[in-house]
C-alpha cells in the first residue's frame, strides 16, 4: 500500500478509531501512527496529519487535497472535532517565530484576508486561523462563524475545547485557543449579526477575557460596549461555558445546553445564544422558546438570526 493510500485509508476509518479513544479520558487521548519512510500521523482531538517533504512537493498536491477533503468530510459528520493538514517541519525550523495574532500579521504588511498560522504566548504550537484584514480597521481573528447551517454546533465539551468545523465555512476555533488569545494580551471582541431580513448589526467590546478550563472557561470580563445591535452578552459575565455533556449553567431545573440544543456561557439561560440551532426561519407570532441563533437586543426573541461572526484582536497599540 502506498503512503498516500495508507493515509487516506486511515483518515476514512478515523471515525471508528476515534470512537475507541474516547473511553477513559476524552480530553487527553491521542493516537500516534508511524508509517512508511518515517512519516508520522498524529491524531489528537484536533486532527493533524504530518507528511514528509517528498509528499508535499513533486506534484502531489492533488493527493494532499484528497486527504484533507476526507478529513473535512469527517468533521462535517461530527465524527471528529477539527481537521488540519500540516506539512512536515524540519528540525531547523522548530524555532520558527510565528505572529501572535492576525493584527500582528497585518502590521507586518499583509492586508489580505485569509487563513494564516499564529502562535500565542501560551500556545504550545501554532494553529490556523481565519483573519479579516478589512472590517473596522482589520486585524481580526475569527473565533466563530455561521451562515448556512452546514456545521453541527450541538457538540460535546471536547469539541468546544479544541475547536471544530472548516475555516472556509462554519466553525468554532476552540475555547482553549480563545483562552490563550484573550489571556496573552488584552483583546477586544466584535460580534457581527445578520437577521432573516438580511439586516446587519454589530456589537463591539473593548475588553473580552475568558478563564481557563479549570474555571469552566468562564466569561471573566466583558466591557466597553458600542454598536447598533444592542448588548446581549454583558448579562452573561460570570457564567461558565456549558455543553450537552457538561452542565455549568446557573439553572437548577434543567440543562440550558440540552434544552436549547447548543453551547454557550449560559446563566438562567440567556440573552444571546450564537451557537444555537441554525434554522434561518422566523417563528410564528405566538411566543415560542428561542431555539435558534439569538441576540435578543438585535432581533425579536421569536426570530432566528441568519448568521453571526465573532472576532477578536489585541486592543489598541
CSV table of C-alpha atoms in Angstrom, one decimal:
chain,number,residue,atom,x,y,z
A,1,UNK,CA,0.0,0.0,0.0
A,2,UNK,CA,1.4,3.4,-0.9
A,3,UNK,CA,2.0,6.0,1.7
A,4,UNK,CA,-0.8,8.2,0.3
A,5,UNK,CA,-3.3,5.3,0.1
A,6,UNK,CA,-2.4,4.4,3.7
A,7,UNK,CA,-3.0,7.9,4.9
A,8,UNK,CA,-6.3,8.1,3.0
A,9,UNK,CA,-7.5,4.9,4.5
A,10,UNK,CA,-6.6,6.0,8.0
A,11,UNK,CA,-8.4,9.2,7.5
A,12,UNK,CA,-11.5,7.4,6.2
A,13,UNK,CA,-11.6,5.0,9.1
A,14,UNK,CA,-10.7,7.6,11.7
A,15,UNK,CA,-14.3,7.9,12.9
A,16,UNK,CA,-14.2,4.3,14.0
A,17,UNK,CA,-10.7,4.5,15.6
A,18,UNK,CA,-11.6,7.8,17.3
A,19,UNK,CA,-14.7,6.2,18.9
A,20,UNK,CA,-12.4,3.8,20.7
A,21,UNK,CA,-10.2,6.6,22.1
A,22,UNK,CA,-13.0,8.4,23.9
A,23,UNK,CA,-13.4,6.0,26.8
A,24,UNK,CA,-11.3,6.9,29.8
A,25,UNK,CA,-10.3,10.5,29.4
A,26,UNK,CA,-11.5,12.0,26.1
A,27,UNK,CA,-9.7,15.3,26.8
A,28,UNK,CA,-6.2,13.8,26.6
A,29,UNK,CA,-6.4,10.7,24.5
A,30,UNK,CA,-4.4,10.6,21.3
A,31,UNK,CA,-3.2,8.2,18.7
A,32,UNK,CA,0.3,8.2,17.0
A,33,UNK,CA,0.8,6.1,13.9
A,34,UNK,CA,4.2,5.7,12.3
A,35,UNK,CA,4.0,4.9,8.6
A,36,UNK,CA,6.4,4.4,5.7
A,37,UNK,CA,9.6,6.3,5.5
A,38,UNK,CA,9.3,7.7,9.0
A,39,UNK,CA,6.1,9.7,8.3
A,40,UNK,CA,4.1,10.4,11.5
A,41,UNK,CA,0.4,10.8,11.7
A,42,UNK,CA,-0.7,12.3,14.9
A,43,UNK,CA,-4.4,12.2,15.8
A,44,UNK,CA,-5.1,14.2,19.0
A,45,UNK,CA,-8.6,15.7,19.4
A,46,UNK,CA,-7.5,18.2,16.8
A,47,UNK,CA,-6.5,16.0,13.9
A,48,UNK,CA,-3.1,16.8,12.4
A,49,UNK,CA,-1.6,14.8,9.5
A,50,UNK,CA,2.2,15.2,9.1
A,51,UNK,CA,3.9,14.1,5.9
A,52,UNK,CA,7.4,14.0,4.6
A,53,UNK,CA,8.8,16.8,2.4
A,54,UNK,CA,8.7,14.5,-0.6
A,55,UNK,CA,4.9,14.2,-0.2
A,56,UNK,CA,4.4,17.9,-0.1
A,57,UNK,CA,6.4,18.6,-3.2
A,58,UNK,CA,6.8,16.9,-6.6
A,59,UNK,CA,3.2,17.2,-7.8
A,60,UNK,CA,1.4,15.5,-5.0
A,61,UNK,CA,-0.8,18.5,-4.2
A,62,UNK,CA,-3.9,16.6,-5.5
A,63,UNK,CA,-3.3,13.7,-3.2
A,64,UNK,CA,-2.9,16.0,-0.2
A,65,UNK,CA,-6.2,17.8,-1.1
A,66,UNK,CA,-8.0,14.5,-1.3
A,67,UNK,CA,-6.8,13.5,2.1
A,68,UNK,CA,-7.8,16.9,3.5
A,69,UNK,CA,-11.2,16.6,1.9
A,70,UNK,CA,-11.7,13.3,3.6
A,71,UNK,CA,-10.9,14.8,6.9
A,72,UNK,CA,-13.2,17.7,6.4
A,73,UNK,CA,-16.0,15.2,5.5
A,74,UNK,CA,-15.5,13.5,8.9
A,75,UNK,CA,-15.6,16.9,10.6
A,76,UNK,CA,-18.8,17.7,8.8
A,77,UNK,CA,-20.4,14.4,10.0
A,78,UNK,CA,-19.2,15.2,13.6
A,79,UNK,CA,-17.0,12.1,13.9
A,80,UNK,CA,-14.0,14.3,14.7
A,81,UNK,CA,-13.9,17.8,16.0
A,82,UNK,CA,-11.4,19.5,13.8
A,83,UNK,CA,-9.1,18.8,10.9
A,84,UNK,CA,-5.9,20.4,9.9
A,85,UNK,CA,-3.2,19.3,7.4
A,86,UNK,CA,0.3,20.3,8.3
A,87,UNK,CA,3.4,19.9,6.1
A,88,UNK,CA,6.3,18.3,7.9
A,89,UNK,CA,8.6,20.7,9.7
A,90,UNK,CA,12.3,20.3,9.6
A,91,UNK,CA,14.2,20.4,12.8
A,92,UNK,CA,16.0,23.6,11.7
A,93,UNK,CA,12.5,25.3,11.5
A,94,UNK,CA,11.5,24.2,15.0
A,95,UNK,CA,12.3,27.6,16.5
A,96,UNK,CA,10.4,29.5,13.7
A,97,UNK,CA,8.8,32.7,15.0
A,98,UNK,CA,5.1,32.9,14.4
A,99,UNK,CA,2.9,36.0,14.6
A,100,UNK,CA,0.8,36.1,17.8
A,101,UNK,CA,-2.4,37.4,16.1
A,102,UNK,CA,-4.0,38.5,12.8
A,103,UNK,CA,-3.3,42.1,13.9
A,104,UNK,CA,0.4,41.4,14.1
A,105,UNK,CA,0.2,39.8,10.6
A,106,UNK,CA,-1.5,43.0,9.2
A,107,UNK,CA,1.0,45.2,10.9
A,108,UNK,CA,3.7,43.3,9.2
A,109,UNK,CA,2.3,44.5,5.8
A,110,UNK,CA,-0.1,41.7,4.9
A,111,UNK,CA,-3.5,43.1,4.2
A,112,UNK,CA,-5.3,40.2,2.5
A,113,UNK,CA,-8.0,38.4,4.5
A,114,UNK,CA,-7.5,34.6,4.6
A,115,UNK,CA,-6.1,31.7,6.6
A,116,UNK,CA,-2.8,32.1,8.4
A,117,UNK,CA,-0.9,30.5,11.3
A,118,UNK,CA,-0.4,32.2,14.6
A,119,UNK,CA,1.1,31.1,18.0
A,120,UNK,CA,0.2,33.0,21.1
A,121,UNK,CA,2.4,33.3,24.1
A,122,UNK,CA,0.6,30.5,25.9
A,123,UNK,CA,0.1,28.2,22.9
A,124,UNK,CA,2.3,25.1,22.7
A,125,UNK,CA,2.2,25.0,18.9
A,126,UNK,CA,0.9,27.2,16.1
A,127,UNK,CA,-2.6,26.9,14.8
A,128,UNK,CA,-4.6,28.0,11.8
A,129,UNK,CA,-6.9,31.0,12.0
A,130,UNK,CA,-9.1,32.9,9.6
A,131,UNK,CA,-8.1,36.6,9.5
A,132,UNK,CA,-10.3,39.6,8.5
A,133,UNK,CA,-8.0,42.4,7.4
A,134,UNK,CA,-10.7,44.8,6.2
A,135,UNK,CA,-13.6,45.1,8.7
A,136,UNK,CA,-13.4,48.1,11.1
A,137,UNK,CA,-9.7,48.6,10.8
A,138,UNK,CA,-8.8,44.9,10.2
A,139,UNK,CA,-6.6,42.5,12.1
A,140,UNK,CA,-9.5,40.4,13.4
A,141,UNK,CA,-9.2,36.7,14.3
A,142,UNK,CA,-12.4,34.8,13.8
A,143,UNK,CA,-13.4,32.6,16.7
A,144,UNK,CA,-16.8,31.7,15.4
A,145,UNK,CA,-18.6,31.9,12.0
A,146,UNK,CA,-22.1,30.8,11.0
A,147,UNK,CA,-24.0,31.5,7.8
A,148,UNK,CA,-25.6,28.3,6.3
A,149,UNK,CA,-26.1,25.6,8.9
A,150,UNK,CA,-23.6,23.2,7.3
A,151,UNK,CA,-21.8,22.5,10.6
A,152,UNK,CA,-23.5,20.9,13.6
A,153,UNK,CA,-22.9,23.0,16.7
A,154,UNK,CA,-24.6,20.7,19.2
A,155,UNK,CA,-21.4,19.0,20.2
A,156,UNK,CA,-19.8,17.9,23.5
A,157,UNK,CA,-17.2,19.6,25.6
A,158,UNK,CA,-14.1,18.2,24.0
A,159,UNK,CA,-15.2,19.6,20.6
A,160,UNK,CA,-15.8,23.1,22.0
A,161,UNK,CA,-12.4,22.9,23.9
A,162,UNK,CA,-10.3,22.1,20.8
A,163,UNK,CA,-12.5,23.5,18.0
A,164,UNK,CA,-14.4,22.1,15.1
A,165,UNK,CA,-15.6,22.8,11.6
A,166,UNK,CA,-14.0,24.2,8.5
A,167,UNK,CA,-12.2,27.6,8.4
A,168,UNK,CA,-13.5,28.1,4.9
A,169,UNK,CA,-17.1,27.6,6.0
A,170,UNK,CA,-18.6,27.4,9.6
A,171,UNK,CA,-16.5,26.7,12.6
A,172,UNK,CA,-15.7,27.3,16.3
A,173,UNK,CA,-12.0,28.0,16.9
A,174,UNK,CA,-11.9,26.3,20.3
A,175,UNK,CA,-12.2,27.5,23.9
A,176,UNK,CA,-8.6,26.7,24.7
A,177,UNK,CA,-7.4,28.9,21.8
A,178,UNK,CA,-9.7,31.7,22.8
A,179,UNK,CA,-8.4,31.5,26.4
A,180,UNK,CA,-4.8,31.7,25.2
A,181,UNK,CA,-5.5,34.6,22.9
A,182,UNK,CA,-7.5,36.7,25.4
A,183,UNK,CA,-5.1,35.9,28.3
A,184,UNK,CA,-1.9,36.6,26.4
A,185,UNK,CA,-2.9,40.2,25.7
A,186,UNK,CA,-5.9,42.4,26.2
A,187,UNK,CA,-8.4,41.7,23.4
A,188,UNK,CA,-11.5,43.4,22.0
A,189,UNK,CA,-14.4,41.5,20.7
A,190,UNK,CA,-16.5,42.2,17.6
A,191,UNK,CA,-19.8,40.4,17.0
A,192,UNK,CA,-21.5,40.8,13.6
A,193,UNK,CA,-25.1,39.6,13.1
A,194,UNK,CA,-27.4,39.1,10.2
A,195,UNK,CA,-31.2,38.6,10.6
A,196,UNK,CA,-33.6,36.8,8.3
A,197,UNK,CA,-34.4,40.1,6.6
A,198,UNK,CA,-30.7,40.5,5.7
A,199,UNK,CA,-30.3,43.4,8.0
A,200,UNK,CA,-26.9,43.6,9.7
A,201,UNK,CA,-25.8,44.8,13.1
A,202,UNK,CA,-22.8,44.7,15.3
A,203,UNK,CA,-21.7,44.8,18.9
A,204,UNK,CA,-18.1,45.7,19.8
A,205,UNK,CA,-16.5,45.4,23.2
A,206,UNK,CA,-13.1,46.9,24.2
A,207,UNK,CA,-12.2,44.1,26.6
A,208,UNK,CA,-13.1,40.4,26.4
A,209,UNK,CA,-11.5,37.7,28.6
A,210,UNK,CA,-12.4,34.1,29.4
A,211,UNK,CA,-10.9,31.9,32.1
A,212,UNK,CA,-9.1,28.6,31.9
A,213,UNK,CA,-10.7,25.2,31.6
A,214,UNK,CA,-10.4,24.5,35.4
A,215,UNK,CA,-12.8,27.5,35.8
A,216,UNK,CA,-15.2,26.3,33.2
A,217,UNK,CA,-13.9,28.8,30.6
A,218,UNK,CA,-15.9,31.4,32.5
A,219,UNK,CA,-16.7,34.7,30.7
A,220,UNK,CA,-14.4,36.6,33.0
A,221,UNK,CA,-14.6,40.1,31.6
A,222,UNK,CA,-16.6,42.0,29.0
A,223,UNK,CA,-16.8,45.8,28.9
A,224,UNK,CA,-16.8,48.8,26.7
A,225,UNK,CA,-19.8,48.1,24.5
A,226,UNK,CA,-20.6,50.1,21.3
A,227,UNK,CA,-22.6,49.3,18.3
A,228,UNK,CA,-26.1,49.1,16.8
A,229,UNK,CA,-27.1,45.5,17.7
A,230,UNK,CA,-27.5,46.2,21.4
A,231,UNK,CA,-25.7,44.5,24.2
A,232,UNK,CA,-26.9,40.9,24.8
A,233,UNK,CA,-23.7,39.5,26.2
A,234,UNK,CA,-22.8,41.5,29.3
A,235,UNK,CA,-25.5,39.8,31.2
A,236,UNK,CA,-23.5,36.5,30.7
A,237,UNK,CA,-20.4,37.8,32.5
A,238,UNK,CA,-19.6,35.4,35.4
A,239,UNK,CA,-21.2,32.5,33.6
A,240,UNK,CA,-19.3,29.3,32.8
A,241,UNK,CA,-19.4,27.6,29.4
A,242,UNK,CA,-21.9,24.7,29.1
A,243,UNK,CA,-22.2,22.0,26.5
A,244,UNK,CA,-24.6,19.0,26.1
A,245,UNK,CA,-22.4,16.8,28.3
A,246,UNK,CA,-21.1,19.5,30.8
A,247,UNK,CA,-23.7,21.5,32.6
A,248,UNK,CA,-22.2,24.5,34.3
A,249,UNK,CA,-25.1,26.9,34.0
A,250,UNK,CA,-27.0,28.6,36.8
A,251,UNK,CA,-30.3,26.9,36.1
A,252,UNK,CA,-31.2,24.2,38.6
A,253,UNK,CA,-34.3,22.8,36.9
A,254,UNK,CA,-32.6,21.7,33.6
A,255,UNK,CA,-29.5,22.0,31.4
A,256,UNK,CA,-29.7,25.1,29.2
A,257,UNK,CA,-27.4,23.4,26.7
A,258,UNK,CA,-29.6,20.3,26.4
A,259,UNK,CA,-32.9,22.2,26.4
A,260,UNK,CA,-31.8,24.6,23.6
A,261,UNK,CA,-29.5,22.2,21.7
A,262,UNK,CA,-26.5,24.4,21.8
A,263,UNK,CA,-23.4,25.5,23.9
A,264,UNK,CA,-22.7,28.9,25.4
A,265,UNK,CA,-21.9,30.9,28.5
A,266,UNK,CA,-25.4,30.3,29.9
A,267,UNK,CA,-26.8,31.8,33.1
A,268,UNK,CA,-30.5,31.1,33.5
A,269,UNK,CA,-30.4,30.7,30.4
A,270,UNK,CA,-29.5,33.5,28.0
A,271,UNK,CA,-29.9,36.9,26.3
A,272,UNK,CA,-27.7,35.6,23.5
A,273,UNK,CA,-27.1,32.2,22.1
A,274,UNK,CA,-25.0,32.3,18.9
A,275,UNK,CA,-24.2,28.6,18.9
A,276,UNK,CA,-27.9,27.7,18.9
A,277,UNK,CA,-29.6,25.6,16.2
A,278,UNK,CA,-29.4,27.1,12.7
A,279,UNK,CA,-32.9,27.4,11.4
A,280,UNK,CA,-33.0,30.6,9.3
A,281,UNK,CA,-36.7,30.9,9.6
A,282,UNK,CA,-39.0,33.3,11.5
A,283,UNK,CA,-41.1,31.8,14.2
A,284,UNK,CA,-44.8,32.3,14.4
A,285,UNK,CA,-46.2,35.3,16.2
A,286,UNK,CA,-47.1,33.1,19.1
A,287,UNK,CA,-44.5,33.2,21.9
A,288,UNK,CA,-42.1,30.2,21.4
A,289,UNK,CA,-38.8,29.2,23.0
A,290,UNK,CA,-35.8,30.7,21.2
A,291,UNK,CA,-34.1,27.5,19.9
A,292,UNK,CA,-32.1,29.2,17.2
A,293,UNK,CA,-29.3,31.7,16.9
A,294,UNK,CA,-30.3,34.5,19.3
A,295,UNK,CA,-29.2,38.0,20.2
A,296,UNK,CA,-32.3,39.5,21.9
A,297,UNK,CA,-31.4,43.2,21.6
A,298,UNK,CA,-31.0,42.8,17.8
A,299,UNK,CA,-33.9,40.6,16.8
A,300,UNK,CA,-37.2,39.6,18.3
A,301,UNK,CA,-36.9,36.6,20.7
A,302,UNK,CA,-39.3,34.7,18.4
A,303,UNK,CA,-37.0,35.2,15.4
A,304,UNK,CA,-33.8,33.3,14.5
A,305,UNK,CA,-30.7,35.0,13.2
A,306,UNK,CA,-29.5,34.0,9.8
A,307,UNK,CA,-25.8,34.4,10.6
A,308,UNK,CA,-23.1,35.5,13.0
A,309,UNK,CA,-19.4,36.2,13.2
A,310,UNK,CA,-17.3,36.5,16.4
A,311,UNK,CA,-13.8,38.0,16.0
A,312,UNK,CA,-11.1,39.2,18.4
A,313,UNK,CA,-8.0,41.3,18.1
A,314,UNK,CA,-5.4,42.8,20.5
A,315,UNK,CA,-6.8,46.1,21.8
A,316,UNK,CA,-5.1,49.5,21.0
A,317,UNK,CA,-1.4,49.8,20.3
